[in-house]
Amino acid sequence: MNTRIIAFAIGALVILLVAGCTRTPEQRGARIFVLAQASEPRTLDPLLNTGFTAEQVGSLIYSYLLRIDSRGRLEPDLAQRVPSTSNGDISRDGKTIVYHLRRGVRWQDGLPLTADDVVATFRAVMNERNPVPTRLGYDRVATMRVLDATTLQVRLRERFAPFLTYFFETETYPILPAHMLAHIASLPGSVFDAAPIGTGPFRVVEWRRGDHLELEANDSYYAGPPKLQRLRIEFVPNPQTIVLRLQTGEADAYLGADPFVLTQLRAIRRLELRVVPIYGFIALSMQTRNPALRDPAVRRAIVHSFDFAHDIAAASHNSMDARDAFRSLFTWAYTPRSVPSSSAHLPANVTLSIDGSRALDRTLAVIMQQEARRAGSVLTIRTYAPQRFEATATDAGPLAAGNYQLALHEVLTGADPETSWILACSQIPPVGYNITRYCDPQVDQALRDALLSNDPSERARDYAIVQDALARDVPFVALAQLREIEAIPKGMRGFGPSLETPFYRAERWQP
């Protein structure tokens, strides 16, 4: 055989062998796990996000000082331990807290995490140029001292009982890198919007807006490399389309599934469904400064015009329960209250604003519209795209800017009954989440008193005053405690949502 032909044949064989060894991630066993969901983050900056997507981004890409476990208890994340008076990390007066950070934690660009990162993130939260959803808790900090690279001392101006559940815990914000924040004057439009660097279990590969967010395992994650090598979150506004993708195998899971498709999900044999309670509730909020709703008697009349127990059961396909819905807000301090009757007339016309992507809310709104018609009122449903509905006051979001009358929406809460963030006069947007614009001096005083004591019985008495006022003035109604429907592959290991987020310990997920 001609030596040229032999050489060519050998070369071709080598190329084929090399090509055979150069495999795609799927061929190497790193199959992409596809998670479909209706909502898409407005930004990947965790200081500017809210709700489900905020906790998703925070838990997958970043890390917190502390977080809530699957039993509702605080546990360490970036901190080595939960501060307490018994371990000496909280002073007797409750005003000095010391955090000991894990050693050896690195940012996804390789630099070490230190206490300076916590201080820099705190300054970003308090920077008035940054339209963060809330500064409550953070605004109680008098001083912060870096004692060494992994030790931080926080001194409060006054005792703030739920501080641990506010300060860089899953309810609020994760930690950002100081070396990137140093080059940013304000967060909107910064590098964190689309190309963040975190310390979480996954790092961002690509965000194709309106289509998908692709993540890959952070092999240097402090808790060990994630079991999933690739995680793709696909944004599919229509729940029916998500069901179709699950049926065909184009999607693997659907977390926080819409109850509207619950029956169809149950019919997919390769899926396991879990209905789990989370901290939060479905709210009917009323803009108390709107001329038509300013009178509490009118707001009470609105409440008595609807059969919420029936409406929630019908809209959620019996996956949610209207009984004791306020328990998800006041947790251990909750005591049942009834809204007093009212002789006031309903407004002749009133609008109900909703997130148009949520089938449950659309269904519930239509049911309420029919009930309002029977009561002699015209209820007009106004739908918004999710990103518009959840936008900040600066971006003229209808809730945050107060451009609504009634609104259906989800409210995520936490383990502590502290409710200043949603009821205090000082928390009206853009500085907080009091979107109803409710302001009552007696309630404000009770909320302040509750924060100055660590005695549960004293705090319960203060929150009883708050609950009495809520029943009397009804700035909002808790229609049902949130229960999330998690559709996951049968036999999936490591999936165990916390009461705050289904993305808790996502590094353990193993289909």
mmCIF file with all atom_site columns, N, CA, C and O in Angstrom, residues 124-164:
data_model
loop_
_atom_site.group_PDB
_atom_site.id
_atom_site.type_symbol
_atom_site.label_atom_id
_atom_site.label_alt_id
_atom_site.label_comp_id
_atom_site.label_asym_id
_atom_site.label_entity_id
_atom_site.label_seq_id
_atom_site.pdbx_PDB_ins_code
_atom_site.Cartn_x
_atom_site.Cartn_y
_atom_site.Cartn_z
_atom_site.occupancy
_atom_site.B_iso_or_equiv
_atom_site.pdbx_formal_charge
_atom_site.auth_seq_id
_atom_site.auth_comp_id
_atom_site.auth_asym_id
_atom_site.auth_atom_id
_atom_site.pdbx_PDB_model_num
ATOM 1   N N  . ALA A 1 124 ? -24.014 48.101 50.579 1.00 0.00 ? 124 ALA A N  1
ATOM 2   C CA . ALA A 1 124 ? -24.806 48.137 49.348 1.00 0.00 ? 124 ALA A CA 1
ATOM 3   C C  . ALA A 1 124 ? -26.299 48.160 49.661 1.00 0.00 ? 124 ALA A C  1
ATOM 4   O O  . ALA A 1 124 ? -27.077 48.851 48.997 1.00 0.00 ? 124 ALA A O  1
ATOM 5   N N  . VAL A 1 125 ? -26.712 47.385 50.675 1.00 0.00 ? 125 VAL A N  1
ATOM 6   C CA . VAL A 1 125 ? -28.123 47.387 51.083 1.00 0.00 ? 125 VAL A CA 1
ATOM 7   C C  . VAL A 1 125 ? -28.534 48.775 51.569 1.00 0.00 ? 125 VAL A C  1
ATOM 8   O O  . VAL A 1 125 ? -29.619 49.272 51.259 1.00 0.00 ? 125 VAL A O  1
ATOM 9   N N  . MET A 1 126 ? -27.670 49.438 52.320 1.00 0.00 ? 126 MET A N  1
ATOM 10  C CA . MET A 1 126 ? -27.996 50.723 52.919 1.00 0.00 ? 126 MET A CA 1
ATOM 11  C C  . MET A 1 126 ? -27.758 51.905 51.977 1.00 0.00 ? 126 MET A C  1
ATOM 12  O O  . MET A 1 126 ? -28.164 53.030 52.282 1.00 0.00 ? 126 MET A O  1
ATOM 13  N N  . ASN A 1 127 ? -27.132 51.664 50.833 1.00 0.00 ? 127 ASN A N  1
ATOM 14  C CA . ASN A 1 127 ? -26.880 52.723 49.857 1.00 0.00 ? 127 ASN A CA 1
ATOM 15  C C  . ASN A 1 127 ? -28.196 53.178 49.229 1.00 0.00 ? 127 ASN A C  1
ATOM 16  O O  . ASN A 1 127 ? -28.895 52.388 48.598 1.00 0.00 ? 127 ASN A O  1
ATOM 17  N N  . GLU A 1 128 ? -28.545 54.439 49.394 1.00 0.00 ? 128 GLU A N  1
ATOM 18  C CA . GLU A 1 128 ? -29.829 54.942 48.897 1.00 0.00 ? 128 GLU A CA 1
ATOM 19  C C  . GLU A 1 128 ? -29.935 54.900 47.384 1.00 0.00 ? 128 GLU A C  1
ATOM 20  O O  . GLU A 1 128 ? -31.037 55.026 46.836 1.00 0.00 ? 128 GLU A O  1
ATOM 21  N N  . ARG A 1 129 ? -28.823 54.753 46.690 1.00 0.00 ? 129 ARG A N  1
ATOM 22  C CA . ARG A 1 129 ? -28.876 54.630 45.230 1.00 0.00 ? 129 ARG A CA 1
ATOM 23  C C  . ARG A 1 129 ? -29.433 53.271 44.795 1.00 0.00 ? 129 ARG A C  1
ATOM 24  O O  . ARG A 1 129 ? -29.812 53.100 43.640 1.00 0.00 ? 129 ARG A O  1
ATOM 25  N N  . ASN A 1 130 ? -29.418 52.322 45.711 1.00 0.00 ? 130 ASN A N  1
ATOM 26  C CA . ASN A 1 130 ? -29.863 50.973 45.385 1.00 0.00 ? 130 ASN A CA 1
ATOM 27  C C  . ASN A 1 130 ? -31.305 50.756 45.849 1.00 0.00 ? 130 ASN A C  1
ATOM 28  O O  . ASN A 1 130 ? -31.571 50.780 47.052 1.00 0.00 ? 130 ASN A O  1
ATOM 29  N N  . PRO A 1 131 ? -32.239 50.542 44.919 1.00 0.00 ? 131 PRO A N  1
ATOM 30  C CA . PRO A 1 131 ? -33.660 50.382 45.285 1.00 0.00 ? 131 PRO A CA 1
ATOM 31  C C  . PRO A 1 131 ? -33.970 48.987 45.819 1.00 0.00 ? 131 PRO A C  1
ATOM 32  O O  . PRO A 1 131 ? -34.748 48.227 45.228 1.00 0.00 ? 131 PRO A O  1
ATOM 33  N N  . VAL A 1 132 ? -33.367 48.633 46.959 1.00 0.00 ? 132 VAL A N  1
ATOM 34  C CA . VAL A 1 132 ? -33.609 47.316 47.554 1.00 0.00 ? 132 VAL A CA 1
ATOM 35  C C  . VAL A 1 132 ? -35.032 47.269 48.120 1.00 0.00 ? 132 VAL A C  1
ATOM 36  O O  . VAL A 1 132 ? -35.580 48.302 48.504 1.00 0.00 ? 132 VAL A O  1
ATOM 37  N N  . PRO A 1 133 ? -35.650 46.084 48.157 1.00 0.00 ? 133 PRO A N  1
ATOM 38  C CA . PRO A 1 133 ? -37.044 45.987 48.629 1.00 0.00 ? 133 PRO A CA 1
ATOM 39  C C  . PRO A 1 133 ? -37.242 46.422 50.066 1.00 0.00 ? 133 PRO A C  1
ATOM 40  O O  . PRO A 1 133 ? -38.284 46.961 50.428 1.00 0.00 ? 133 PRO A O  1
ATOM 41  N N  . THR A 1 134 ? -36.251 46.177 50.943 1.00 0.00 ? 134 THR A N  1
ATOM 42  C CA . THR A 1 134 ? -36.398 46.555 52.349 1.00 0.00 ? 134 THR A CA 1
ATOM 43  C C  . THR A 1 134 ? -35.019 46.713 52.987 1.00 0.00 ? 134 THR A C  1
ATOM 44  O O  . THR A 1 134 ? -34.048 46.077 52.558 1.00 0.00 ? 134 THR A O  1
ATOM 45  N N  . ARG A 1 135 ? -34.963 47.571 53.999 1.00 0.00 ? 135 ARG A N  1
ATOM 46  C CA . ARG A 1 135 ? -33.753 47.718 54.823 1.00 0.00 ? 135 ARG A CA 1
ATOM 47  C C  . ARG A 1 135 ? -34.067 47.421 56.285 1.00 0.00 ? 135 ARG A C  1
ATOM 48  O O  . ARG A 1 135 ? -33.247 47.679 57.156 1.00 0.00 ? 135 ARG A O  1
ATOM 49  N N  . LEU A 1 136 ? -35.266 46.903 56.525 1.00 0.00 ? 136 LEU A N  1
ATOM 50  C CA . LEU A 1 136 ? -35.680 46.635 57.891 1.00 0.00 ? 136 LEU A CA 1
ATOM 51  C C  . LEU A 1 136 ? -34.742 45.616 58.534 1.00 0.00 ? 136 LEU A C  1
ATOM 52  O O  . LEU A 1 136 ? -34.414 44.593 57.943 1.00 0.00 ? 136 LEU A O  1
ATOM 53  N N  . GLY A 1 137 ? -34.329 45.873 59.744 1.00 0.00 ? 137 GLY A N  1
ATOM 54  C CA . GLY A 1 137 ? -33.346 45.048 60.428 1.00 0.00 ? 137 GLY A CA 1
ATOM 55  C C  . GLY A 1 137 ? -31.953 45.582 60.188 1.00 0.00 ? 137 GLY A C  1
ATOM 56  O O  . GLY A 1 137 ? -31.193 45.838 61.132 1.00 0.00 ? 137 GLY A O  1
ATOM 57  N N  . TYR A 1 138 ? -31.609 45.794 58.929 1.00 0.00 ? 138 TYR A N  1
ATOM 58  C CA . TYR A 1 138 ? -30.322 46.382 58.583 1.00 0.00 ? 138 TYR A CA 1
ATOM 59  C C  . TYR A 1 138 ? -30.225 47.813 59.114 1.00 0.00 ? 138 TYR A C  1
ATOM 60  O O  . TYR A 1 138 ? -29.145 48.268 59.491 1.00 0.00 ? 138 TYR A O  1
ATOM 61  N N  . ASP A 1 139 ? -31.368 48.500 59.134 1.00 0.00 ? 139 ASP A N  1
ATOM 62  C CA . ASP A 1 139 ? -31.361 49.884 59.606 1.00 0.00 ? 139 ASP A CA 1
ATOM 63  C C  . ASP A 1 139 ? -31.205 49.986 61.120 1.00 0.00 ? 139 ASP A C  1
ATOM 64  O O  . ASP A 1 139 ? -31.118 51.087 61.663 1.00 0.00 ? 139 ASP A O  1
ATOM 65  N N  . ARG A 1 140 ? -31.171 48.852 61.825 1.00 0.00 ? 140 ARG A N  1
ATOM 66  C CA . ARG A 1 140 ? -30.961 48.867 63.268 1.00 0.00 ? 140 ARG A CA 1
ATOM 67  C C  . ARG A 1 140 ? -29.480 48.739 63.629 1.00 0.00 ? 140 ARG A C  1
ATOM 68  O O  . ARG A 1 140 ? -29.118 48.779 64.799 1.00 0.00 ? 140 ARG A O  1
ATOM 69  N N  . VAL A 1 141 ? -28.627 48.561 62.639 1.00 0.00 ? 141 VAL A N  1
ATOM 70  C CA . VAL A 1 141 ? -27.197 48.373 62.888 1.00 0.00 ? 141 VAL A CA 1
ATOM 71  C C  . VAL A 1 141 ? -26.536 49.712 63.183 1.00 0.00 ? 141 VAL A C  1
ATOM 72  O O  . VAL A 1 141 ? -26.646 50.661 62.401 1.00 0.00 ? 141 VAL A O  1
ATOM 73  N N  . ALA A 1 142 ? -25.837 49.778 64.312 1.00 0.00 ? 142 ALA A N  1
ATOM 74  C CA . ALA A 1 142 ? -25.095 50.991 64.677 1.00 0.00 ? 142 ALA A CA 1
ATOM 75  C C  . ALA A 1 142 ? -23.676 50.941 64.134 1.00 0.00 ? 142 ALA A C  1
ATOM 76  O O  . ALA A 1 142 ? -23.198 51.888 63.507 1.00 0.00 ? 142 ALA A O  1
ATOM 77  N N  . THR A 1 143 ? -22.991 49.829 64.362 1.00 0.00 ? 143 THR A N  1
ATOM 78  C CA . THR A 1 143 ? -21.614 49.676 63.885 1.00 0.00 ? 143 THR A CA 1
ATOM 79  C C  . THR A 1 143 ? -21.359 48.236 63.482 1.00 0.00 ? 143 THR A C  1
ATOM 80  O O  . THR A 1 143 ? -22.020 47.314 63.946 1.00 0.00 ? 143 THR A O  1
ATOM 81  N N  . MET A 1 144 ? -20.370 48.059 62.603 1.00 0.00 ? 144 MET A N  1
ATOM 82  C CA . MET A 1 144 ? -19.891 46.732 62.227 1.00 0.00 ? 144 MET A CA 1
ATOM 83  C C  . MET A 1 144 ? -18.374 46.769 62.292 1.00 0.00 ? 144 MET A C  1
ATOM 84  O O  . MET A 1 144 ? -17.747 47.681 61.754 1.00 0.00 ? 144 MET A O  1
ATOM 85  N N  . ARG A 1 145 ? -17.796 45.777 62.941 1.00 0.00 ? 145 ARG A N  1
ATOM 86  C CA . ARG A 1 145 ? -16.342 45.700 63.071 1.00 0.00 ? 145 ARG A CA 1
ATOM 87  C C  . ARG A 1 145 ? -15.847 44.356 62.557 1.00 0.00 ? 145 ARG A C  1
ATOM 88  O O  . ARG A 1 145 ? -16.379 43.301 62.943 1.00 0.00 ? 145 ARG A O  1
ATOM 89  N N  . VAL A 1 146 ? -14.847 44.410 61.692 1.00 0.00 ? 146 VAL A N  1
ATOM 90  C CA . VAL A 1 146 ? -14.179 43.190 61.246 1.00 0.00 ? 146 VAL A CA 1
ATOM 91  C C  . VAL A 1 146 ? -13.094 42.883 62.264 1.00 0.00 ? 146 VAL A C  1
ATOM 92  O O  . VAL A 1 146 ? -12.093 43.601 62.371 1.00 0.00 ? 146 VAL A O  1
ATOM 93  N N  . LEU A 1 147 ? -13.296 41.834 63.057 1.00 0.00 ? 147 LEU A N  1
ATOM 94  C CA . LEU A 1 147 ? -12.333 41.471 64.090 1.00 0.00 ? 147 LEU A CA 1
ATOM 95  C C  . LEU A 1 147 ? -11.144 40.726 63.501 1.00 0.00 ? 147 LEU A C  1
ATOM 96  O O  . LEU A 1 147 ? -10.019 40.867 63.963 1.00 0.00 ? 147 LEU A O  1
ATOM 97  N N  . ASP A 1 148 ? -11.414 39.908 62.497 1.00 0.00 ? 148 ASP A N  1
ATOM 98  C CA . ASP A 1 148 ? -10.364 39.289 61.686 1.00 0.00 ? 148 ASP A CA 1
ATOM 99  C C  . ASP A 1 148 ? -11.032 38.813 60.403 1.00 0.00 ? 148 ASP A C  1
ATOM 100 O O  . ASP A 1 148 ? -12.217 39.081 60.169 1.00 0.00 ? 148 ASP A O  1
ATOM 101 N N  . ALA A 1 149 ? -10.307 38.111 59.562 1.00 0.00 ? 149 ALA A N  1
ATOM 102 C CA . ALA A 1 149 ? -10.818 37.758 58.230 1.00 0.00 ? 149 ALA A CA 1
ATOM 103 C C  . ALA A 1 149 ? -12.115 36.972 58.272 1.00 0.00 ? 149 ALA A C  1
ATOM 104 O O  . ALA A 1 149 ? -12.933 37.062 57.346 1.00 0.00 ? 149 ALA A O  1
ATOM 105 N N  . THR A 1 150 ? -12.347 36.210 59.350 1.00 0.00 ? 150 THR A N  1
ATOM 106 C CA . THR A 1 150 ? -13.544 35.378 59.409 1.00 0.00 ? 150 THR A CA 1
ATOM 107 C C  . THR A 1 150 ? -14.408 35.669 60.639 1.00 0.00 ? 150 THR A C  1
ATOM 108 O O  . THR A 1 150 ? -15.225 34.838 61.029 1.00 0.00 ? 150 THR A O  1
ATOM 109 N N  . THR A 1 151 ? -14.229 36.833 61.237 1.00 0.00 ? 151 THR A N  1
ATOM 110 C CA . THR A 1 151 ? -15.022 37.187 62.412 1.00 0.00 ? 151 THR A CA 1
ATOM 111 C C  . THR A 1 151 ? -15.563 38.595 62.281 1.00 0.00 ? 151 THR A C  1
ATOM 112 O O  . THR A 1 151 ? -14.809 39.538 62.025 1.00 0.00 ? 151 THR A O  1
ATOM 113 N N  . LEU A 1 152 ? -16.869 38.721 62.452 1.00 0.00 ? 152 LEU A N  1
ATOM 114 C CA . LEU A 1 152 ? -17.551 40.003 62.295 1.00 0.00 ? 152 LEU A CA 1
ATOM 115 C C  . LEU A 1 152 ? -18.378 40.293 63.539 1.00 0.00 ? 152 LEU A C  1
ATOM 116 O O  . LEU A 1 152 ? -19.115 39.433 64.020 1.00 0.00 ? 152 LEU A O  1
ATOM 117 N N  . GLN A 1 153 ? -18.264 41.521 64.049 1.00 0.00 ? 153 GLN A N  1
ATOM 118 C CA . GLN A 1 153 ? -19.068 41.947 65.189 1.00 0.00 ? 153 GLN A CA 1
ATOM 119 C C  . GLN A 1 153 ? -20.073 43.000 64.735 1.00 0.00 ? 153 GLN A C  1
ATOM 120 O O  . GLN A 1 153 ? -19.697 43.992 64.107 1.00 0.00 ? 153 GLN A O  1
ATOM 121 N N  . VAL A 1 154 ? -21.345 42.771 65.045 1.00 0.00 ? 154 VAL A N  1
ATOM 122 C CA . VAL A 1 154 ? -22.417 43.699 64.686 1.00 0.00 ? 154 VAL A CA 1
ATOM 123 C C  . VAL A 1 154 ? -22.997 44.269 65.975 1.00 0.00 ? 154 VAL A C  1
ATOM 124 O O  . VAL A 1 154 ? -23.370 43.511 66.878 1.00 0.00 ? 154 VAL A O  1
ATOM 125 N N  . ARG A 1 155 ? -23.064 45.583 66.037 1.00 0.00 ? 155 ARG A N  1
ATOM 126 C CA . ARG A 1 155 ? -23.630 46.252 67.214 1.00 0.00 ? 155 ARG A CA 1
ATOM 127 C C  . ARG A 1 155 ? -24.910 46.970 66.789 1.00 0.00 ? 155 ARG A C  1
ATOM 128 O O  . ARG A 1 155 ? -24.908 47.763 65.849 1.00 0.00 ? 155 ARG A O  1
ATOM 129 N N  . LEU A 1 156 ? -26.027 46.671 67.482 1.00 0.00 ? 156 LEU A N  1
ATOM 130 C CA . LEU A 1 156 ? -27.318 47.272 67.176 1.00 0.00 ? 156 LEU A CA 1
ATOM 131 C C  . LEU A 1 156 ? -27.546 48.518 68.033 1.00 0.00 ? 156 LEU A C  1
ATOM 132 O O  . LEU A 1 156 ? -27.046 48.615 69.164 1.00 0.00 ? 156 LEU A O  1
ATOM 133 N N  . ARG A 1 157 ? -28.322 49.455 67.498 1.00 0.00 ? 157 ARG A N  1
ATOM 134 C CA . ARG A 1 157 ? -28.671 50.652 68.267 1.00 0.00 ? 157 ARG A CA 1
ATOM 135 C C  . ARG A 1 157 ? -29.596 50.301 69.425 1.00 0.00 ? 157 ARG A C  1
ATOM 136 O O  . ARG A 1 157 ? -29.564 50.939 70.473 1.00 0.00 ? 157 ARG A O  1
ATOM 137 N N  . GLU A 1 158 ? -30.432 49.301 69.200 1.00 0.00 ? 158 GLU A N  1
ATOM 138 C CA . GLU A 1 158 ? -31.345 48.821 70.227 1.00 0.00 ? 158 GLU A CA 1
ATOM 139 C C  . GLU A 1 158 ? -31.644 47.359 69.942 1.00 0.00 ? 158 GLU A C  1
ATOM 140 O O  . GLU A 1 158 ? -31.392 46.863 68.843 1.00 0.00 ? 158 GLU A O  1
ATOM 141 N N  . ARG A 1 159 ? -32.163 46.666 70.920 1.00 0.00 ? 159 ARG A N  1
ATOM 142 C CA . ARG A 1 159 ? -32.497 45.258 70.724 1.00 0.00 ? 159 ARG A CA 1
ATOM 143 C C  . ARG A 1 159 ? -33.498 45.102 69.577 1.00 0.00 ? 159 ARG A C  1
ATOM 144 O O  . ARG A 1 159 ? -34.451 45.873 69.453 1.00 0.00 ? 159 ARG A O  1
ATOM 145 N N  . PHE A 1 160 ? -33.257 44.121 68.735 1.00 0.00 ? 160 PHE A N  1
ATOM 146 C CA . PHE A 1 160 ? -34.163 43.824 67.615 1.00 0.00 ? 160 PHE A CA 1
ATOM 147 C C  . PHE A 1 160 ? -34.323 42.308 67.606 1.00 0.00 ? 160 PHE A C  1
ATOM 148 O O  . PHE A 1 160 ? -33.491 41.575 67.071 1.00 0.00 ? 160 PHE A O  1
ATOM 149 N N  . ALA A 1 161 ? -35.408 41.827 68.233 1.00 0.00 ? 161 ALA A N  1
ATOM 150 C CA . ALA A 1 161 ? -35.569 40.404 68.536 1.00 0.00 ? 161 ALA A CA 1
ATOM 151 C C  . ALA A 1 161 ? -35.363 39.476 67.336 1.00 0.00 ? 161 ALA A C  1
ATOM 152 O O  . ALA A 1 161 ? -34.697 38.440 67.469 1.00 0.00 ? 161 ALA A O  1
ATOM 153 N N  . PRO A 1 162 ? -35.913 39.784 66.146 1.00 0.00 ? 162 PRO A N  1
ATOM 154 C CA . PRO A 1 162 ? -35.764 38.829 65.039 1.00 0.00 ? 162 PRO A CA 1
ATOM 155 C C  . PRO A 1 162 ? -34.546 39.097 64.153 1.00 0.00 ? 162 PRO A C  1
ATOM 156 O O  . PRO A 1 162 ? -34.528 38.694 62.996 1.00 0.00 ? 162 PRO A O  1
ATOM 157 N N  . PHE A 1 163 ? -33.515 39.749 64.675 1.00 0.00 ? 163 PHE A N  1
ATOM 158 C CA . PHE A 1 163 ? -32.394 40.181 63.834 1.00 0.00 ? 163 PHE A CA 1
ATOM 159 C C  . PHE A 1 163 ? -31.784 39.038 63.036 1.00 0.00 ? 163 PHE A C  1
ATOM 160 O O  . PHE A 1 163 ? -31.464 39.183 61.853 1.00 0.00 ? 163 PHE A O  1
ATOM 161 N N  . LEU A 1 164 ? -31.608 37.872 63.648 1.00 0.00 ? 164 LEU A N  1
ATOM 162 C CA . LEU A 1 164 ? -30.945 36.768 62.962 1.00 0.00 ? 164 LEU A CA 1
ATOM 163 C C  . LEU A 1 164 ? -31.700 36.323 61.717 1.00 0.00 ? 164 LEU A C  1
ATOM 164 O O  . LEU A 1 164 ? -31.095 35.847 60.744 1.00 0.00 ? 164 LEU A O  1
#
